[in-house]
Amino acid sequence: MTAGGHLVHGTGTELVVADWPPITTAEARALLAAYGLVARRVAWRSPRPLSAAALVETDDGTVFVKRSDPRVRTAADLAEEHAFGDHLRARGVPLPEVLMTTSGERAVATHAGTYEAHAAGVGEDRYRDVPSWGSPHSLADARATGRAMALLQQAAGGFDRPARSCLLTTSWPPDVAGRVAADPRLARALSDRSWERDVEQVLGPLLAGLPELPPSWTHGDGSPTNLLWSTDGQVSAVLDLGLCDRTSPVVELATAIERSGIAWLADEPRARPEVVAGLVDGWAEVLPVDPAALRAVLPLVHVGFALSEIAYYAGVTGSLADAEVAYETYLMGHARWWQAPAGQALLDGLSPGRPL
């Protein structure tokens, strides 16, 4: 498949040519006809790199359409996300509705990929062009993000399904050996590396004494880029359950910090302590924060998704260069940063209301 020159966010700071072809108006028309909708034009294409997504104008309003490679998401995989979304919406979380075809399906599998369509969320998508690692525009946005993730987590209670087995989720616990044994793509990607030595030397000190955590399904990508905003600066909608999985509430908060609280894409990663303080304080308005558990989880919260990215780049897109970045810069590099003085200083300051 060719991406037709569409540019998306890459593993660095520069836009790159997309791995997946952009959604065309003809494609959207053919798809949305199954939903009883008449598509007029593609109004915007997402710069997120792991799938193809677009806002499509129809005779009945704007619809969000997403296409995933079937090696990444099957219809059954999407059903897990949609069921979690149903649970959250029933408990007041402002997630846009998943649309249903005229034949009663919410995921459409074709030769081109696995599709889903959602109602457009209410509010301003003020972070639509910001990379997932981007920082909130203000301390107020950081606090609102933390609070929104805590409210979602509060609503997640009672959704009791097993952990997912598909690629590209925020998973827990960080069991590298178990993941390698379970995923042939990951095993092949790491076959020429001394990954067992790296895990022992780099991750081993962080894994020692890791606490048992209460299980819960979580959003898995808590970031301002996955929120819509009202004119008064409040969160009006939560978007994209694509990375959701069964983890733990503290993993959700740690993920939000890991996404926005460190400038990973800078020449040298640096902490954003004011962002971290806002996220933690916003979360603490709704749910308690366990500083000890948070300090233990934060340096490892990236591990599951990093392993999944390695398998994705090496086994799906075939980009060995991106797989290298996912291993060296992301999996190992982030863990090393947390053990260096800057990361340790950030961990030492973690508690609600405490200046960092």
GROMACS .gro file of C-alpha atoms in nm:
model
  356
    1MET     CA    1   0.000   0.000   0.000
    2THR     CA    2   0.121   0.353  -0.071
    3ALA     CA    3   0.052   0.646   0.156
    4GLY     CA    4   0.033   0.889  -0.133
    5GLY     CA    5   0.266   1.147   0.025
    6HIS     CA    6   0.043   1.220   0.327
    7LEU     CA    7   0.262   1.347   0.614
    8VAL     CA    8   0.220   1.234   0.974
    9HIS     CA    9   0.407   1.248   1.302
   10GLY     CA   10   0.712   1.023   1.315
   11THR     CA   11   0.940   0.894   1.589
   12GLY     CA   12   1.125   1.227   1.595
   13THR     CA   13   1.032   1.593   1.554
   14GLU     CA   14   0.989   1.594   1.175
   15LEU     CA   15   0.679   1.498   0.979
   16VAL     CA   16   0.725   1.181   0.774
   17VAL     CA   17   0.541   1.012   0.488
   18ALA     CA   18   0.259   0.802   0.630
   19ASP     CA   19   0.278   0.424   0.634
   20TRP     CA   20  -0.095   0.403   0.557
   21PRO     CA   21  -0.277   0.562   0.262
   22PRO     CA   22  -0.492   0.861   0.359
   23ILE     CA   23  -0.867   0.816   0.358
   24THR     CA   24  -1.009   0.950   0.033
   25THR     CA   25  -1.350   1.099  -0.031
   26ALA     CA   26  -1.442   0.805  -0.256
   27GLU     CA   27  -1.337   0.562   0.016
   28ALA     CA   28  -1.539   0.750   0.278
   29ARG     CA   29  -1.845   0.755   0.054
   30ALA     CA   30  -1.829   0.380  -0.002
   31LEU     CA   31  -1.782   0.312   0.369
   32LEU     CA   32  -2.042   0.551   0.507
   33ALA     CA   33  -2.307   0.429   0.265
   34ALA     CA   34  -2.311   0.116   0.483
   35TYR     CA   35  -2.409   0.344   0.771
   36GLY     CA   36  -2.687   0.506   0.571
   37LEU     CA   37  -2.486   0.828   0.538
   38VAL     CA   38  -2.400   1.031   0.229
   39ALA     CA   39  -2.042   1.155   0.251
   40ARG     CA   40  -1.961   1.489   0.086
   41ARG     CA   41  -1.590   1.540   0.139
   42VAL     CA   42  -1.296   1.469   0.367
   43ALA     CA   43  -1.257   1.783   0.577
   44TRP     CA   44  -0.938   1.691   0.769
   45ARG     CA   45  -0.689   1.405   0.787
   46SER     CA   46  -0.522   1.307   1.110
   47PRO     CA   47  -0.143   1.331   1.144
   48ARG     CA   48  -0.136   1.038   1.390
   49PRO     CA   49   0.085   0.766   1.238
   50LEU     CA   50  -0.048   0.427   1.348
   51SER     CA   51  -0.368   0.426   1.140
   52ALA     CA   52  -0.549   0.641   0.884
   53ALA     CA   53  -0.821   0.870   1.019
   54ALA     CA   54  -1.024   1.164   0.895
   55LEU     CA   55  -1.317   1.391   0.965
   56VAL     CA   56  -1.575   1.349   0.690
   57GLU     CA   57  -1.860   1.586   0.617
   58THR     CA   58  -2.189   1.409   0.546
   59ASP     CA   59  -2.545   1.522   0.480
   60ASP     CA   60  -2.613   1.452   0.848
   61GLY     CA   61  -2.310   1.621   1.000
   62THR     CA   62  -1.943   1.546   1.053
   63VAL     CA   63  -1.825   1.190   1.117
   64PHE     CA   64  -1.486   1.062   1.230
   65VAL     CA   65  -1.364   0.764   1.024
   66LYS     CA   66  -1.067   0.547   1.113
   67ARG     CA   67  -0.902   0.267   0.916
   68SER     CA   68  -0.661   0.020   1.080
   69ASP     CA   69  -0.449  -0.249   0.922
   70PRO     CA   70  -0.605  -0.587   1.011
   71ARG     CA   71  -0.271  -0.699   1.156
   72VAL     CA   72  -0.313  -0.420   1.409
   73ARG     CA   73  -0.691  -0.423   1.468
   74THR     CA   74  -0.950  -0.680   1.372
   75ALA     CA   75  -1.322  -0.630   1.414
   76ALA     CA   76  -1.299  -0.836   1.735
   77ASP     CA   77  -1.023  -0.608   1.864
   78LEU     CA   78  -1.237  -0.303   1.799
   79ALA     CA   79  -1.530  -0.469   1.974
   80GLU     CA   80  -1.324  -0.466   2.295
   81GLU     CA   81  -1.266  -0.092   2.264
   82HIS     CA   82  -1.629  -0.027   2.179
   83ALA     CA   83  -1.755  -0.229   2.475
   84PHE     CA   84  -1.531  -0.031   2.710
   85GLY     CA   85  -1.658   0.289   2.553
   86ASP     CA   86  -2.020   0.180   2.607
   87HIS     CA   87  -1.942   0.119   2.973
   88LEU     CA   88  -1.785   0.463   3.013
   89ARG     CA   89  -2.059   0.652   2.829
   90ALA     CA   90  -2.324   0.483   3.043
   91ARG     CA   91  -2.144   0.631   3.344
   92GLY     CA   92  -2.127   0.983   3.211
   93VAL     CA   93  -1.791   1.000   3.032
   94PRO     CA   94  -1.831   1.226   2.725
   95LEU     CA   95  -1.704   0.983   2.462
   96PRO     CA   96  -1.840   1.028   2.109
   97GLU     CA   97  -2.078   0.752   2.004
   98VAL     CA   98  -1.959   0.467   1.783
   99LEU     CA   99  -2.185   0.454   1.480
  100MET     CA  100  -2.361   0.139   1.364
  101THR     CA  101  -2.414   0.022   1.008
  102THR     CA  102  -2.763  -0.040   0.876
  103SER     CA  103  -2.696  -0.412   0.928
  104GLY     CA  104  -2.603  -0.362   1.295
  105GLU     CA  105  -2.222  -0.368   1.283
  106ARG     CA  106  -1.985  -0.121   1.447
  107ALA     CA  107  -1.667  -0.239   1.276
  108VAL     CA  108  -1.642  -0.302   0.902
  109ALA     CA  109  -1.369  -0.535   0.774
  110THR     CA  110  -1.277  -0.511   0.405
  111HIS     CA  111  -0.974  -0.592   0.191
  112ALA     CA  112  -0.850  -0.237   0.256
  113GLY     CA  113  -0.859  -0.258   0.635
  114THR     CA  114  -1.075  -0.255   0.946
  115TYR     CA  115  -1.298   0.052   0.969
  116GLU     CA  116  -1.492   0.225   1.242
  117ALA     CA  117  -1.697   0.545   1.239
  118HIS     CA  118  -1.771   0.776   1.530
  119ALA     CA  119  -1.986   1.079   1.584
  120ALA     CA  120  -1.781   1.398   1.598
  121GLY     CA  121  -1.715   1.504   1.956
  122VAL     CA  122  -1.838   1.835   2.092
  123GLY     CA  123  -1.571   2.097   2.150
  124GLU     CA  124  -1.251   2.244   2.010
  125ASP     CA  125  -0.975   2.005   1.902
  126ARG     CA  126  -0.707   2.254   2.000
  127TYR     CA  127  -0.430   1.989   2.008
  128ARG     CA  128  -0.514   1.817   1.678
  129ASP     CA  129  -0.175   1.897   1.522
  130VAL     CA  130   0.035   1.852   1.838
  131PRO     CA  131   0.242   1.530   1.867
  132SER     CA  132   0.132   1.286   2.136
  133TRP     CA  133   0.442   1.385   2.336
  134GLY     CA  134   0.347   1.753   2.323
  135SER     CA  135   0.299   1.960   2.635
  136PRO     CA  136  -0.031   2.115   2.747
  137HIS     CA  137  -0.063   2.479   2.648
  138SER     CA  138  -0.114   2.585   3.009
  139LEU     CA  139  -0.112   2.467   3.368
  140ALA     CA  140  -0.492   2.484   3.359
  141ASP     CA  141  -0.498   2.241   3.065
  142ALA     CA  142  -0.264   2.005   3.250
  143ARG     CA  143  -0.489   2.009   3.555
  144ALA     CA  144  -0.800   1.959   3.340
  145THR     CA  145  -0.632   1.665   3.166
  146GLY     CA  146  -0.546   1.499   3.498
  147ARG     CA  147  -0.900   1.549   3.623
  148ALA     CA  148  -1.056   1.413   3.302
  149MET     CA  149  -0.843   1.098   3.319
  150ALA     CA  150  -0.938   1.045   3.683
  151LEU     CA  151  -1.308   1.087   3.606
  152LEU     CA  152  -1.277   0.832   3.327
  153GLN     CA  153  -1.093   0.597   3.559
  154GLN     CA  154  -1.362   0.639   3.823
  155ALA     CA  155  -1.623   0.543   3.564
  156ALA     CA  156  -1.420   0.239   3.450
  157GLY     CA  157  -1.497   0.049   3.768
  158GLY     CA  158  -1.696  -0.265   3.708
  159PHE     CA  159  -1.570  -0.325   3.355
  160ASP     CA  160  -1.409  -0.661   3.411
  161ARG     CA  161  -1.266  -0.819   3.098
  162PRO     CA  162  -0.932  -0.994   3.041
  163ALA     CA  163  -0.630  -0.806   2.911
  164ARG     CA  164  -0.609  -0.758   2.537
  165SER     CA  165  -0.376  -0.951   2.307
  166CYS     CA  166  -0.349  -0.711   2.010
  167LEU     CA  167  -0.066  -0.475   1.920
  168LEU     CA  168  -0.033  -0.113   2.031
  169THR     CA  169  -0.196  -0.094   2.370
  170THR     CA  170  -0.073   0.046   2.699
  171SER     CA  171  -0.030  -0.282   2.886
  172TRP     CA  172   0.079  -0.386   3.234
  173PRO     CA  173   0.278  -0.551   3.394
  174PRO     CA  174   0.612  -0.483   3.217
  175ASP     CA  175   0.696  -0.848   3.154
  176VAL     CA  176   0.949  -0.836   2.870
  177ALA     CA  177   1.032  -1.208   2.864
  178GLY     CA  178   0.664  -1.299   2.868
  179ARG     CA  179   0.589  -1.062   2.582
  180VAL     CA  180   0.875  -1.196   2.372
  181ALA     CA  181   0.760  -1.554   2.429
  182ALA     CA  182   0.401  -1.467   2.335
  183ASP     CA  183   0.463  -1.257   2.022
  184PRO     CA  184   0.663  -1.412   1.733
  185ARG     CA  185   0.697  -1.069   1.568
  186LEU     CA  186   0.861  -0.926   1.875
  187ALA     CA  187   1.082  -1.233   1.915
  188ARG     CA  188   1.204  -1.197   1.556
  189ALA     CA  189   1.264  -0.824   1.600
  190LEU     CA  190   1.480  -0.884   1.907
  191SER     CA  191   1.654  -1.201   1.786
  192ASP     CA  192   1.978  -1.018   1.699
  193ARG     CA  193   1.991  -0.821   2.023
  194SER     CA  194   2.120  -0.900   2.368
  195TRP     CA  195   1.783  -0.795   2.504
  196GLU     CA  196   1.799  -1.024   2.808
  197ARG     CA  197   2.119  -0.847   2.919
  198ASP     CA  198   1.964  -0.505   2.855
  199VAL     CA  199   1.654  -0.596   3.053
  200GLU     CA  200   1.864  -0.719   3.344
  201GLN     CA  201   2.095  -0.417   3.348
  202VAL     CA  202   1.857  -0.133   3.257
  203LEU     CA  203   1.510  -0.247   3.363
  204GLY     CA  204   1.611  -0.489   3.637
  205PRO     CA  205   1.673  -0.225   3.908
  206LEU     CA  206   1.335  -0.068   3.831
  207LEU     CA  207   1.149  -0.399   3.837
  208ALA     CA  208   1.282  -0.491   4.181
  209GLY     CA  209   1.012  -0.446   4.442
  210LEU     CA  210   0.741  -0.340   4.198
  211PRO     CA  211   0.413  -0.336   4.395
  212GLU     CA  212   0.106  -0.541   4.319
  213LEU     CA  213  -0.154  -0.311   4.166
  214PRO     CA  214  -0.534  -0.336   4.164
  215PRO     CA  215  -0.649  -0.420   3.810
  216SER     CA  216  -0.871  -0.192   3.609
  217TRP     CA  217  -0.931  -0.106   3.246
  218THR     CA  218  -0.776   0.228   3.152
  219HIS     CA  219  -0.775   0.470   2.859
  220GLY     CA  220  -0.403   0.416   2.803
  221ASP     CA  221  -0.320   0.746   2.629
  222GLY     CA  222  -0.408   1.027   2.867
  223SER     CA  223  -0.295   1.339   2.685
  224PRO     CA  224  -0.446   1.676   2.586
  225THR     CA  225  -0.427   1.550   2.225
  226ASN     CA  226  -0.705   1.304   2.308
  227LEU     CA  227  -0.941   1.562   2.453
  228LEU     CA  228  -1.180   1.823   2.315
  229TRP     CA  229  -1.220   2.154   2.493
  230SER     CA  230  -1.503   2.398   2.569
  231THR     CA  231  -1.464   2.774   2.536
  232ASP     CA  232  -1.418   2.806   2.914
  233GLY     CA  233  -1.119   2.570   2.913
  234GLN     CA  234  -1.297   2.259   3.038
  235VAL     CA  235  -1.277   1.913   2.884
  236SER     CA  236  -1.588   1.860   2.672
  237ALA     CA  237  -1.507   1.518   2.523
  238VAL     CA  238  -1.260   1.232   2.555
  239LEU     CA  239  -1.132   1.069   2.237
  240ASP     CA  240  -0.960   0.753   2.119
  241LEU     CA  241  -0.969   0.435   2.324
  242GLY     CA  242  -0.730   0.269   2.078
  243LEU     CA  243  -0.463   0.202   2.342
  244CYS     CA  244  -0.700   0.095   2.620
  245ASP     CA  245  -0.629  -0.222   2.813
  246ARG     CA  246  -0.654  -0.383   3.154
  247THR     CA  247  -0.386  -0.216   3.369
  248SER     CA  248  -0.439  -0.019   3.693
  249PRO     CA  249  -0.547   0.334   3.796
  250VAL     CA  250  -0.192   0.438   3.889
  251VAL     CA  251  -0.078   0.321   3.543
  252GLU     CA  252  -0.333   0.561   3.390
  253LEU     CA  253  -0.193   0.857   3.584
  254ALA     CA  254   0.165   0.751   3.514
  255THR     CA  255   0.084   0.726   3.143
  256ALA     CA  256  -0.052   1.081   3.139
  257ILE     CA  257   0.267   1.205   3.306
  258GLU     CA  258   0.488   1.004   3.071
  259ARG     CA  259   0.305   1.143   2.766
  260SER     CA  260   0.317   1.512   2.861
  261GLY     CA  261   0.540   1.560   3.164
  262ILE     CA  262   0.876   1.506   2.994
  263ALA     CA  263   0.998   1.670   2.672
  264TRP     CA  264   1.114   1.345   2.515
  265LEU     CA  265   1.155   1.490   2.166
  266ALA     CA  266   1.392   1.767   2.275
  267ASP     CA  267   1.762   1.735   2.195
  268GLU     CA  268   1.801   1.617   2.555
  269PRO     CA  269   1.488   1.495   2.738
  270ARG     CA  270   1.391   1.733   3.014
  271ALA     CA  271   1.125   1.736   3.282
  272ARG     CA  272   0.822   1.963   3.268
  273PRO     CA  273   0.759   1.982   3.644
  274GLU     CA  274   0.474   2.233   3.617
  275VAL     CA  275   0.289   1.996   3.381
  276VAL     CA  276   0.344   1.701   3.614
  277ALA     CA  277   0.217   1.905   3.909
  278GLY     CA  278  -0.095   2.002   3.715
  279LEU     CA  279  -0.168   1.646   3.607
  280VAL     CA  280  -0.124   1.508   3.959
  281ASP     CA  281  -0.327   1.783   4.123
  282GLY     CA  282  -0.607   1.749   3.867
  283TRP     CA  283  -0.621   1.373   3.925
  284ALA     CA  284  -0.621   1.426   4.303
  285GLU     CA  285  -0.939   1.637   4.276
  286VAL     CA  286  -1.120   1.312   4.190
  287LEU     CA  287  -0.914   1.014   4.308
  288PRO     CA  288  -0.639   0.965   4.566
  289VAL     CA  289  -0.277   0.954   4.456
  290ASP     CA  290  -0.039   0.695   4.600
  291PRO     CA  291   0.300   0.867   4.561
  292ALA     CA  292   0.501   0.551   4.638
  293ALA     CA  293   0.316   0.346   4.376
  294LEU     CA  294   0.339   0.629   4.125
  295ARG     CA  295   0.714   0.658   4.174
  296ALA     CA  296   0.753   0.282   4.121
  297VAL     CA  297   0.535   0.267   3.810
  298LEU     CA  298   0.644   0.580   3.622
  299PRO     CA  299   0.988   0.459   3.505
  300LEU     CA  300   0.829   0.141   3.363
  301VAL     CA  301   0.493   0.258   3.232
  302HIS     CA  302   0.631   0.294   2.879
  303VAL     CA  303   0.761  -0.064   2.855
  304GLY     CA  304   0.450  -0.243   2.730
  305PHE     CA  305   0.377   0.006   2.454
  306ALA     CA  306   0.744   0.023   2.355
  307LEU     CA  307   0.756  -0.354   2.307
  308SER     CA  308   0.438  -0.335   2.103
  309GLU     CA  309   0.586  -0.059   1.886
  310ILE     CA  310   0.896  -0.268   1.819
  311ALA     CA  311   0.676  -0.556   1.699
  312TYR     CA  312   0.462  -0.315   1.496
  313TYR     CA  313   0.749  -0.145   1.317
  314ALA     CA  314   0.950  -0.461   1.258
  315GLY     CA  315   0.662  -0.697   1.186
  316VAL     CA  316   0.390  -0.481   1.026
  317THR     CA  317   0.533  -0.170   0.858
  318GLY     CA  318   0.876  -0.327   0.803
  319SER     CA  319   1.058  -0.015   0.927
  320LEU     CA  320   1.370  -0.146   1.101
  321ALA     CA  321   1.486   0.213   1.157
  322ASP     CA  322   1.172   0.293   1.356
  323ALA     CA  323   1.202  -0.037   1.543
  324GLU     CA  324   1.556   0.068   1.637
  325VAL     CA  325   1.429   0.400   1.773
  326ALA     CA  326   1.155   0.220   1.966
  327TYR     CA  327   1.412  -0.008   2.128
  328GLU     CA  328   1.710   0.220   2.193
  329THR     CA  329   1.551   0.561   2.242
  330TYR     CA  330   1.212   0.463   2.382
  331LEU     CA  331   1.232   0.129   2.564
  332MET     CA  332   1.584   0.160   2.703
  333GLY     CA  333   1.642   0.534   2.673
  334HIS     CA  334   1.339   0.637   2.874
  335ALA     CA  335   1.423   0.388   3.148
  336ARG     CA  336   1.778   0.522   3.168
  337TRP     CA  337   1.649   0.880   3.192
  338TRP     CA  338   1.434   0.797   3.494
  339GLN     CA  339   1.740   0.655   3.670
  340ALA     CA  340   1.953   0.964   3.593
  341PRO     CA  341   1.952   1.273   3.821
  342ALA     CA  342   1.680   1.459   3.625
  343GLY     CA  343   1.440   1.165   3.640
  344GLN     CA  344   1.515   1.093   4.003
  345ALA     CA  345   1.451   1.457   4.094
  346LEU     CA  346   1.111   1.443   3.925
  347LEU     CA  347   1.021   1.120   4.104
  348ASP     CA  348   1.131   1.263   4.439
  349GLY     CA  349   0.884   1.551   4.403
  350LEU     CA  350   0.576   1.347   4.329
  351SER     CA  351   0.288   1.412   4.564
  352PRO     CA  352  -0.036   1.610   4.526
  353GLY     CA  353   0.002   1.982   4.592
  354ARG     CA  354   0.379   1.969   4.631
  355PRO     CA  355   0.581   2.207   4.410
  356LEU     CA  356   0.812   2.009   4.183
   0.00000   0.00000   0.00000
